[in-house]
CSV table of C-alpha atoms in Angstrom, one decimal:
chain,number,residue,atom,x,y,z
A,246,MET,CA,-22.8,51.1,-196.3
A,247,ASN,CA,-25.7,49.6,-198.3
A,248,GLN,CA,-27.2,51.9,-200.8
A,249,GLN,CA,-30.5,50.0,-200.5
A,250,LYS,CA,-32.1,50.8,-197.1
A,251,GLU,CA,-33.4,47.9,-195.0
A,252,ILE,CA,-37.1,47.7,-194.3
A,253,ILE,CA,-38.1,46.0,-191.1
A,254,VAL,CA,-41.2,43.9,-190.7
A,255,VAL,CA,-42.1,43.6,-187.0
A,256,GLY,CA,-45.0,42.6,-184.8
A,257,HIS,CA,-45.9,43.8,-181.3
A,258,LYS,CA,-43.9,43.9,-178.1
A,259,SER,CA,-45.6,40.8,-176.6
A,260,PRO,CA,-45.2,38.6,-179.7
A,261,ASP,CA,-47.4,35.6,-180.2
A,262,THR,CA,-47.2,33.0,-183.0
A,263,ASP,CA,-49.2,35.1,-185.4
A,264,SER,CA,-47.0,38.2,-184.8
A,265,ILE,CA,-43.8,36.3,-185.4
A,266,CYS,CA,-44.9,34.1,-188.2
A,267,SER,CA,-46.7,36.8,-190.1
A,268,ALA,CA,-43.6,39.1,-190.0
A,269,ILE,CA,-41.5,36.3,-191.4
A,270,ALA,CA,-44.0,35.4,-194.1
A,271,TYR,CA,-44.7,39.0,-195.1
A,272,ALA,CA,-41.0,39.9,-195.3
A,273,ASN,CA,-40.5,36.9,-197.6
A,274,LEU,CA,-43.4,37.9,-199.8
A,275,LYS,CA,-42.1,41.5,-200.1
A,276,ASN,CA,-38.6,40.3,-200.9
A,277,LYS,CA,-40.0,38.2,-203.8
A,278,LEU,CA,-42.2,41.0,-205.1
A,279,THR,CA,-39.8,43.9,-204.9
A,280,GLY,CA,-36.2,42.6,-204.7
A,281,GLN,CA,-35.6,45.1,-201.9
A,282,GLN,CA,-34.3,44.2,-198.4
A,283,TYR,CA,-37.1,43.3,-196.1
A,284,THR,CA,-36.1,41.8,-192.7
A,285,PRO,CA,-38.4,40.2,-190.1
A,286,ARG,CA,-37.6,41.2,-186.5
A,287,ARG,CA,-39.3,40.6,-183.1
A,288,ALA,CA,-40.0,43.2,-180.5
A,289,GLY,CA,-40.0,40.8,-177.5
A,290,ASP,CA,-39.2,37.3,-176.3
A,291,LEU,CA,-40.5,34.2,-178.1
A,292,ASN,CA,-43.1,32.1,-176.2
A,293,LYS,CA,-42.7,28.3,-176.1
A,294,GLU,CA,-45.5,27.8,-178.7
A,295,THR,CA,-43.9,30.1,-181.2
A,296,ALA,CA,-40.5,28.6,-180.6
A,297,PHE,CA,-41.9,25.1,-181.3
A,298,ALA,CA,-43.5,26.2,-184.6
A,299,LEU,CA,-40.3,27.8,-185.8
A,300,SER,CA,-38.2,24.8,-184.8
A,301,TYR,CA,-40.7,22.3,-186.4
A,302,PHE,CA,-40.3,23.9,-189.8
A,303,GLY,CA,-36.6,24.7,-189.4
A,304,VAL,CA,-36.9,28.5,-189.4
A,305,GLU,CA,-34.5,30.7,-187.4
A,306,PRO,CA,-36.2,33.1,-185.0
A,307,PRO,CA,-36.1,36.8,-186.1
A,308,ALA,CA,-33.5,38.9,-184.4
A,309,TYR,CA,-34.6,41.0,-181.4
A,310,LEU,CA,-35.3,44.7,-182.0
A,311,ALA,CA,-35.4,46.7,-178.8
A,312,ASP,CA,-35.6,50.2,-180.3
A,313,VAL,CA,-36.1,51.7,-183.8
A,314,ARG,CA,-34.7,55.1,-183.1
A,315,THR,CA,-32.0,56.1,-185.6
A,316,ARG,CA,-28.5,55.1,-184.5
A,317,VAL,CA,-25.1,56.3,-185.7
A,318,SER,CA,-24.8,53.0,-187.6
A,319,ASP,CA,-27.9,53.9,-189.6
A,320,MET,CA,-26.1,57.1,-190.9
A,321,GLU,CA,-23.6,57.5,-193.7
A,322,ILE,CA,-20.3,57.0,-192.0
A,323,LYS,CA,-17.4,58.4,-194.1
A,324,GLU,CA,-14.6,55.9,-194.2
A,325,VAL,CA,-11.7,58.2,-193.9
A,326,PRO,CA,-8.6,56.1,-193.5
A,327,ALA,CA,-6.8,56.2,-190.1
A,328,VAL,CA,-3.1,57.2,-190.1
A,329,ASN,CA,0.0,56.5,-188.0
A,330,ALA,CA,1.3,59.2,-185.6
A,331,LYS,CA,4.7,59.2,-187.3
A,332,ILE,CA,3.6,60.3,-190.8
A,333,SER,CA,4.6,63.8,-191.9
A,334,ILE,CA,2.5,67.0,-192.0
A,335,LYS,CA,2.8,67.0,-195.8
A,336,GLN,CA,1.6,63.4,-196.1
A,337,ALA,CA,-1.4,64.2,-193.8
A,338,TYR,CA,-2.3,67.2,-195.8
A,339,SER,CA,-2.1,65.3,-199.1
A,340,LEU,CA,-4.4,62.6,-197.6
A,341,MET,CA,-6.9,65.3,-196.5
A,342,LYS,CA,-7.1,66.7,-200.0
A,343,GLU,CA,-7.4,63.2,-201.5
A,344,CYS,CA,-10.2,62.2,-199.1
A,345,GLU,CA,-11.8,65.7,-199.0
A,346,ALA,CA,-11.5,65.5,-195.3
A,347,SER,CA,-10.8,68.3,-192.8
A,348,THR,CA,-9.9,65.8,-190.0
A,349,LEU,CA,-7.7,62.7,-189.8
A,350,CYS,CA,-7.8,60.1,-187.0
A,351,ILE,CA,-4.5,58.8,-185.6
A,352,THR,CA,-4.7,55.2,-184.4
A,353,ASN,CA,-2.3,52.6,-183.0
A,354,GLU,CA,-1.6,49.1,-184.4
A,355,GLU,CA,-4.8,47.8,-182.9
A,356,ASN,CA,-6.8,50.6,-184.6
A,357,HIS,CA,-7.6,52.3,-181.3
A,358,LEU,CA,-7.9,56.1,-181.4
A,359,GLU,CA,-4.8,58.0,-180.2
A,360,GLY,CA,-5.6,61.5,-181.4
A,361,LEU,CA,-6.9,63.8,-184.2
A,362,ILE,CA,-5.3,66.2,-186.5
A,363,THR,CA,-7.3,68.9,-188.4
A,364,ILE,CA,-6.6,71.2,-191.2
A,365,SER,CA,-6.2,73.9,-188.6
A,366,ASN,CA,-3.4,72.0,-186.9
A,367,VAL,CA,-1.7,71.6,-190.3
A,368,ALA,CA,-1.9,75.4,-190.9
A,369,ALA,CA,-0.6,76.1,-187.3
A,370,SER,CA,2.4,73.9,-188.0
A,371,ASP,CA,3.7,76.4,-190.5
A,372,MET,CA,3.4,79.3,-188.1
A,373,ASP,CA,6.4,78.3,-186.0
A,374,VAL,CA,8.9,79.0,-188.7
A,375,TYR,CA,10.8,81.4,-186.4
A,376,ASP,CA,11.7,78.5,-184.1
A,377,ASN,CA,14.6,76.8,-185.7
A,378,ARG,CA,14.5,74.0,-183.1
A,379,ILE,CA,10.9,72.9,-183.8
A,380,VAL,CA,11.9,70.1,-186.2
A,381,SER,CA,14.0,68.5,-183.4
A,382,LYS,CA,11.4,69.3,-180.7
A,383,ALA,CA,8.9,67.3,-182.8
A,384,LYS,CA,11.3,64.4,-182.9
A,385,THR,CA,11.1,64.2,-186.7
A,386,PRO,CA,12.0,60.8,-188.2
A,387,TYR,CA,14.7,61.1,-190.8
A,388,GLU,CA,12.7,58.9,-193.1
A,389,ASN,CA,10.0,61.7,-193.2
A,390,ILE,CA,12.7,64.2,-194.1
A,391,VAL,CA,14.0,61.9,-196.9
A,392,LYS,CA,10.4,61.4,-198.4
A,393,VAL,CA,9.4,65.1,-198.2
A,394,LEU,CA,12.7,66.3,-199.7
A,395,GLU,CA,12.7,63.5,-202.2
A,396,ALA,CA,16.3,63.1,-201.1
A,397,LYS,CA,19.0,60.6,-201.9
A,398,VAL,CA,20.7,59.1,-198.9
A,399,ILE,CA,24.5,59.5,-199.5
A,400,CYS,CA,25.5,58.0,-196.2
A,401,GLY,CA,24.3,57.5,-192.6
A,402,ASP,CA,21.5,55.7,-190.8
A,403,VAL,CA,18.1,57.3,-191.5
A,404,SER,CA,16.1,55.0,-189.3
A,405,GLY,CA,16.3,57.3,-186.3
A,406,THR,CA,14.9,60.7,-185.5
A,407,PHE,CA,16.3,64.2,-185.6
A,408,ASP,CA,15.7,65.2,-181.9
A,409,GLN,CA,18.5,67.6,-181.1
A,410,GLY,CA,19.8,70.9,-182.6
A,411,ARG,CA,18.5,73.5,-185.0
A,412,VAL,CA,17.9,73.6,-188.7
A,413,THR,CA,20.1,76.2,-190.3
A,414,ILE,CA,21.3,77.3,-193.8
A,415,ALA,CA,25.0,77.6,-194.4
A,416,ALA,CA,24.8,80.7,-196.5
A,417,ASN,CA,28.1,82.3,-195.3
A,418,THR,CA,31.8,81.3,-195.4
A,419,PRO,CA,33.1,78.7,-193.0
A,420,GLU,CA,34.7,81.5,-190.9
A,421,ARG,CA,31.2,82.9,-190.3
A,422,MET,CA,29.5,79.5,-189.8
A,423,VAL,CA,31.1,79.1,-186.4
A,424,ASP,CA,28.6,81.8,-185.2
A,425,TYR,CA,25.4,80.0,-186.1
A,426,VAL,CA,26.2,76.3,-186.7
A,427,ALA,CA,26.6,74.0,-183.6
A,428,GLU,CA,26.8,70.4,-182.7
A,429,HIS,CA,23.7,68.3,-183.5
A,430,ASP,CA,22.4,70.9,-186.0
A,431,MET,CA,20.9,70.0,-189.4
A,432,VAL,CA,22.6,72.1,-192.0
A,433,ILE,CA,21.2,73.0,-195.4
A,434,ILE,CA,24.2,73.6,-197.6
A,435,GLY,CA,25.4,73.9,-201.2
A,436,ASN,CA,28.3,72.2,-203.0
A,437,ARG,CA,31.1,74.1,-201.3
A,438,PHE,CA,33.6,71.6,-200.0
A,439,GLU,CA,34.8,73.9,-197.2
A,440,SER,CA,31.3,74.5,-195.8
A,441,GLN,CA,30.4,70.8,-196.0
A,442,PHE,CA,33.7,69.9,-194.2
A,443,PHE,CA,33.2,72.5,-191.5
A,444,ALA,CA,29.6,71.4,-190.7
A,445,ILE,CA,30.8,67.8,-190.3
A,446,GLU,CA,33.7,68.7,-188.1
A,447,ILE,CA,31.6,70.9,-185.8
A,448,GLY,CA,29.4,67.8,-185.2
A,449,ALA,CA,26.3,68.4,-187.4
A,450,SER,CA,23.8,65.5,-187.2
A,451,CYS,CA,22.9,65.9,-190.8
A,452,ILE,CA,23.8,68.0,-193.8
A,453,ILE,CA,21.4,68.4,-196.7
A,454,LEU,CA,22.9,69.2,-200.1
A,455,CYS,CA,20.7,71.2,-202.4
A,456,THR,CA,20.1,71.0,-206.2
A,457,ASN,CA,21.3,67.4,-206.4
A,458,ALA,CA,24.8,68.3,-205.3
A,459,GLU,CA,27.2,65.3,-204.8
A,460,PRO,CA,29.9,65.4,-202.1
A,461,ASN,CA,33.4,64.0,-202.9
A,462,GLU,CA,34.8,60.9,-201.3
A,463,THR,CA,36.7,62.9,-198.6
A,464,ILE,CA,33.4,64.4,-197.3
A,465,ILE,CA,31.6,61.1,-197.4
A,466,GLU,CA,34.4,59.3,-195.5
A,467,ARG,CA,34.6,62.1,-192.9
A,468,ALA,CA,30.8,62.0,-192.5
A,469,LYS,CA,30.8,58.3,-191.9
A,470,SER,CA,33.5,58.6,-189.3
A,471,LYS,CA,31.7,61.4,-187.4
A,472,GLY,CA,28.2,59.7,-187.7
A,473,CYS,CA,26.8,62.5,-189.9
A,474,ILE,CA,24.0,61.8,-192.3
A,475,ILE,CA,24.3,63.3,-195.8
A,476,LEU,CA,21.2,63.8,-197.9
A,477,SER,CA,21.0,65.2,-201.4
A,478,SER,CA,17.8,66.9,-202.5
A,479,PRO,CA,16.8,68.1,-206.0
A,480,TYR,CA,15.3,71.3,-204.4
A,481,ASP,CA,17.0,74.7,-203.9
A,482,SER,CA,17.9,75.8,-200.3
A,483,TYR,CA,14.7,78.0,-200.0
A,484,THR,CA,12.4,75.1,-200.9
A,485,VAL,CA,14.3,72.6,-198.7
A,486,ALA,CA,14.0,74.9,-195.7
A,487,ARG,CA,10.2,75.2,-196.3
A,488,LEU,CA,9.7,71.5,-196.9
A,489,ILE,CA,11.6,70.4,-193.8
A,490,ASN,CA,8.9,71.9,-191.6
A,491,GLN,CA,6.4,69.7,-193.5
A,492,SER,CA,8.3,66.6,-192.6
A,493,MET,CA,7.5,66.9,-188.9
A,494,PRO,CA,5.3,64.0,-187.5
A,495,ILE,CA,1.7,64.8,-186.9
A,496,SER,CA,2.1,63.4,-183.3
A,497,TYR,CA,3.6,66.8,-182.4
A,498,PHE,CA,0.5,68.7,-183.4
A,499,MET,CA,-2.4,66.2,-182.9
A,500,THR,CA,-5.1,66.6,-180.3
A,501,LYS,CA,-4.8,63.8,-177.7
A,502,ASP,CA,-6.9,64.8,-174.8
A,503,ASN,CA,-10.7,65.2,-174.3
A,504,LEU,CA,-11.5,63.6,-177.7
A,505,ILE,CA,-15.2,63.6,-178.5
A,506,THR,CA,-16.2,60.3,-180.1
A,507,PHE,CA,-19.4,58.4,-180.7
A,508,GLY,CA,-20.3,54.7,-180.9
A,509,THR,CA,-22.1,53.0,-183.7
A,510,ASP,CA,-24.9,52.1,-181.3
A,511,ASP,CA,-25.4,55.7,-180.1
A,512,PHE,CA,-28.8,57.3,-180.9
A,513,ILE,CA,-28.6,60.4,-183.0
A,514,ASP,CA,-31.0,62.1,-180.7
A,515,ASP,CA,-28.5,61.8,-177.9
A,516,ILE,CA,-25.5,63.0,-180.0
A,517,ARG,CA,-27.2,65.9,-181.7
A,518,ASP,CA,-26.8,68.4,-178.8
A,519,VAL,CA,-23.2,67.4,-178.3
A,520,MET,CA,-22.4,68.0,-181.9
A,521,ALA,CA,-24.2,71.3,-181.9
A,522,SER,CA,-22.2,72.5,-178.9
A,523,LYS,CA,-18.8,71.8,-180.4
A,524,ARG,CA,-17.1,73.6,-183.2
A,525,HIS,CA,-15.6,70.5,-184.7
A,526,ARG,CA,-16.6,69.7,-188.3
A,527,ASP,CA,-16.1,65.9,-188.0
A,528,PHE,CA,-16.4,63.4,-185.2
A,529,PRO,CA,-14.7,59.9,-185.0
A,530,ILE,CA,-17.0,56.9,-184.8
A,531,LEU,CA,-15.9,53.8,-182.8
A,532,ASP,CA,-17.3,50.3,-183.1
A,533,LYS,CA,-18.4,48.1,-180.2
A,534,ASP,CA,-14.8,47.1,-179.5
A,535,GLY,CA,-13.6,50.7,-179.4
A,536,LYS,CA,-11.9,50.6,-182.7
A,537,TYR,CA,-12.0,53.4,-185.3
A,538,LYS,CA,-14.6,53.0,-188.0
A,539,GLY,CA,-15.0,56.3,-189.7
A,540,MET,CA,-16.2,59.9,-189.4
A,541,ILE,CA,-19.5,61.7,-189.3
A,542,SER,CA,-20.2,65.5,-189.5
A,543,ARG,CA,-23.1,67.8,-188.7
A,544,ARG,CA,-24.2,67.5,-192.3
A,545,ASN,CA,-24.7,63.7,-191.8
A,546,LEU,CA,-27.4,64.6,-189.1
A,547,LEU,CA,-29.3,66.6,-191.7
A,548,GLY,CA,-29.5,63.6,-194.0
A,549,ALA,CA,-30.3,61.1,-191.2
A,550,ARG,CA,-33.6,59.4,-191.7
A,551,GLY,CA,-35.6,57.1,-189.5
A,552,LYS,CA,-35.8,53.3,-190.0
A,553,ASN,CA,-38.4,52.1,-192.4
A,554,LEU,CA,-41.0,49.9,-190.7
A,555,ILE,CA,-43.9,47.6,-191.6
A,556,LEU,CA,-46.2,46.8,-188.7
A,557,VAL,CA,-48.0,43.4,-188.6
A,558,ASP,CA,-50.6,42.1,-186.1
A,559,HIS,CA,-51.0,45.5,-184.3
A,560,ASN,CA,-51.8,49.1,-184.9
A,561,GLU,CA,-51.7,50.6,-181.4
A,562,ARG,CA,-48.9,52.8,-180.1
A,563,SER,CA,-48.7,51.0,-176.8
A,564,GLN,CA,-48.0,47.7,-178.5
A,565,ALA,CA,-45.4,49.1,-180.9
A,566,VAL,CA,-41.6,48.7,-180.7
A,567,GLU,CA,-39.8,51.5,-178.7
A,568,GLY,CA,-38.9,54.6,-180.7
A,569,MET,CA,-41.6,54.1,-183.4
A,570,ASP,CA,-42.3,57.9,-183.4
A,571,SER,CA,-38.9,58.5,-185.1
A,572,ALA,CA,-39.4,55.7,-187.6
A,573,ASN,CA,-41.0,55.8,-191.1
A,574,VAL,CA,-44.0,53.5,-191.0
A,575,LEU,CA,-44.7,52.3,-194.6
A,576,GLU,CA,-47.4,49.7,-194.1
A,577,ILE,CA,-49.7,48.2,-191.4
A,578,ILE,CA,-51.2,44.7,-191.8
A,579,ASP,CA,-53.6,43.8,-189.0
A,580,HIS,CA,-56.9,42.2,-188.0
A,581,HIS,CA,-57.6,44.0,-184.7
A,582,ARG,CA,-59.6,47.1,-183.9
A,583,LEU,CA,-58.2,50.4,-185.0
A,584,GLY,CA,-55.7,51.8,-182.5
A,585,THR,CA,-53.6,54.9,-181.9
A,586,VAL,CA,-50.6,54.6,-184.3
A,587,GLU,CA,-50.0,57.9,-186.1
A,588,THR,CA,-47.8,58.2,-189.1
A,589,MET,CA,-46.0,61.1,-190.7
A,590,SER,CA,-47.2,60.3,-194.2
A,591,PRO,CA,-49.9,58.2,-195.8
A,592,VAL,CA,-49.3,54.4,-195.5
A,593,PHE,CA,-50.7,51.2,-197.0
A,594,PHE,CA,-53.1,50.0,-194.3
A,595,ARG,CA,-54.9,46.7,-194.6
A,596,ASN,CA,-57.2,45.7,-191.8
A,597,GLN,CA,-59.7,42.9,-192.2
A,598,PRO,CA,-62.2,41.4,-189.7
A,599,LEU,CA,-60.5,38.0,-189.6
A,600,GLY,CA,-59.3,35.7,-186.8
A,601,CYS,CA,-55.6,36.1,-187.7
A,602,THR,CA,-53.1,38.3,-189.6
A,603,GLY,CA,-51.7,35.1,-191.1
A,604,THR,CA,-54.9,34.7,-193.1
A,605,ILE,CA,-54.4,38.2,-194.6
A,606,ILE,CA,-50.8,37.4,-195.5
A,607,TYR,CA,-52.0,34.1,-197.1
A,608,GLN,CA,-54.5,36.1,-199.2
A,609,MET,CA,-51.8,38.5,-200.3
A,610,TYR,CA,-49.6,35.6,-201.5
A,611,ASN,CA,-52.6,34.4,-203.6
A,612,GLU,CA,-53.5,37.8,-204.9
A,613,ASN,CA,-49.9,38.3,-206.1
A,614,LYS,CA,-49.7,34.8,-207.5
A,615,VAL,CA,-46.7,34.0,-205.4
A,616,GLU,CA,-46.1,30.3,-204.6
A,617,ILE,CA,-46.1,29.5,-200.9
A,618,ASP,CA,-43.3,27.1,-200.0
A,619,ARG,CA,-43.6,24.5,-197.3
A,620,LYS,CA,-41.9,26.4,-194.5
A,621,THR,CA,-43.9,29.6,-195.1
A,622,ALA,CA,-47.1,27.5,-195.3
A,623,GLY,CA,-46.3,25.8,-192.0
A,624,LEU,CA,-45.7,29.2,-190.3
A,625,LEU,CA,-48.9,30.8,-191.6
A,626,CYS,CA,-50.9,27.7,-190.6
A,627,SER,CA,-49.3,27.8,-187.1
A,628,ALA,CA,-50.3,31.4,-186.8
A,629,ILE,CA,-54.0,30.7,-187.7
A,630,ILE,CA,-54.2,27.6,-185.5
A,631,SER,CA,-52.8,29.6,-182.6
A,632,ASP,CA,-55.0,32.7,-183.0
A,633,THR,CA,-58.2,30.8,-183.7
A,634,LEU,CA,-57.6,28.1,-181.1
A,635,LEU,CA,-58.0,25.6,-184.0
A,636,PHE,CA,-61.1,27.4,-185.3
A,637,ARG,CA,-62.8,27.4,-181.9
A,638,SER,CA,-62.4,31.1,-181.2
A,639,PRO,CA,-65.5,33.3,-181.8
A,640,THR,CA,-63.2,35.6,-184.0
A,641,CYS,CA,-62.5,32.7,-186.4
A,642,THR,CA,-64.1,33.0,-189.8
A,643,PRO,CA,-64.7,30.5,-192.6
A,644,MET,CA,-61.9,32.3,-194.5
A,645,ASP,CA,-59.5,31.5,-191.6
A,646,GLN,CA,-60.4,27.9,-191.5
A,647,ALA,CA,-60.2,27.4,-195.3
A,648,ALA,CA,-56.8,29.2,-195.4
A,649,ALA,CA,-55.4,27.0,-192.5
A,650,LEU,CA,-56.5,23.7,-194.1
A,651,ASN,CA,-55.0,24.7,-197.5
A,652,LEU,CA,-51.8,25.8,-195.8
A,653,ALA,CA,-51.6,22.5,-193.8
A,654,GLN,CA,-51.8,20.6,-197.0
A,655,ILE,CA,-48.9,22.5,-198.5
A,656,ALA,CA,-46.9,22.1,-195.3
A,657,GLY,CA,-47.6,18.4,-195.3
A,658,ILE,CA,-49.2,18.3,-191.8
A,659,ASP,CA,-52.5,17.4,-190.3
A,660,ALA,CA,-53.9,20.6,-188.8
A,661,GLU,CA,-55.6,18.9,-185.7
A,662,GLU,CA,-52.6,16.7,-184.9
A,663,PHE,CA,-50.2,19.6,-185.3
A,664,ALA,CA,-52.4,21.8,-183.1
A,665,LYS,CA,-52.2,19.1,-180.3
A,666,GLU,CA,-48.4,19.1,-180.6
């Protein structure tokens, strides 16, 4: 997100040539004077006369602005990376700490939202330690187990998932193991040959050797023949048992239903009540294509500010762009009677009894000793010709006529011939 906030220069809702051309010219002047980002916009459709003037001087029409209420896209969206549903609880927790986030979004390959996992979900995952089948219920990828245990793969295919059996520790003699080790189990074990051999024979899916224990060739060959995976971890049996729970995929714990999301085009006035009624700390933001973009929190609402506006060629509320009440009006440049626009703070207000706002903008270029280029001169001249009906309007002043003729010279046009066109 840009650190420098855009300032919009806009005319009234029924834009004429003066409204459009003055907005473009004044945005150009402010950009040159300040180096900030001033952008001309239009609050309505172009008429044919204005479209002709812009086309004649090769100027693109300003983009349409329907409403200036603050949208989600105007807020600071925290770009917390999305994650895959298969990553481990441990990896998710590490990412939360790294990003200082309490929520992660799970997305598919197309970056569409599949679910959420929160720090509360992570905490809850460690509460099922009494269920020794939870690792298989979660369909835990063996690759997660290898990463979390920092294990060496002695033999076996670790591309699949552990989806049957219990996790158990072979703490007793082989004679006693028959009471608590069964087929498909994952067995945490030491370097005792007899216990390793028995676990393989009984049909364990995987045996995990602790403290970097290495099995002999007999054990390895027997494991291969029985399709048993052997892993060797540097951790002791207690630590291995604790870490295995952290290898479970977040898909088992994530929230998938009734997800509350907001779009980048949503108005913050519309989402404020929804956010206040839910206890969630963070909410996912989706772009126009429904793809995950980032997160916002209630704190973001507190810091949300209205768009910065400069109004040209009008100062009446009824003529202003929709949502102006929530915007921050910085300046008003106009030549009409005083209207009903109210501002939250003092503004720069320039109102002169002239026939055209373009004349005021022309004066401001000269006052600031900023050179007027051909295109800008052509637009300002078009505005004055249009508003004064080529100097025939009773509102036209000698200053308007002098400005238009000087601008026509810079633009390389004949004012009267151009007016006929």
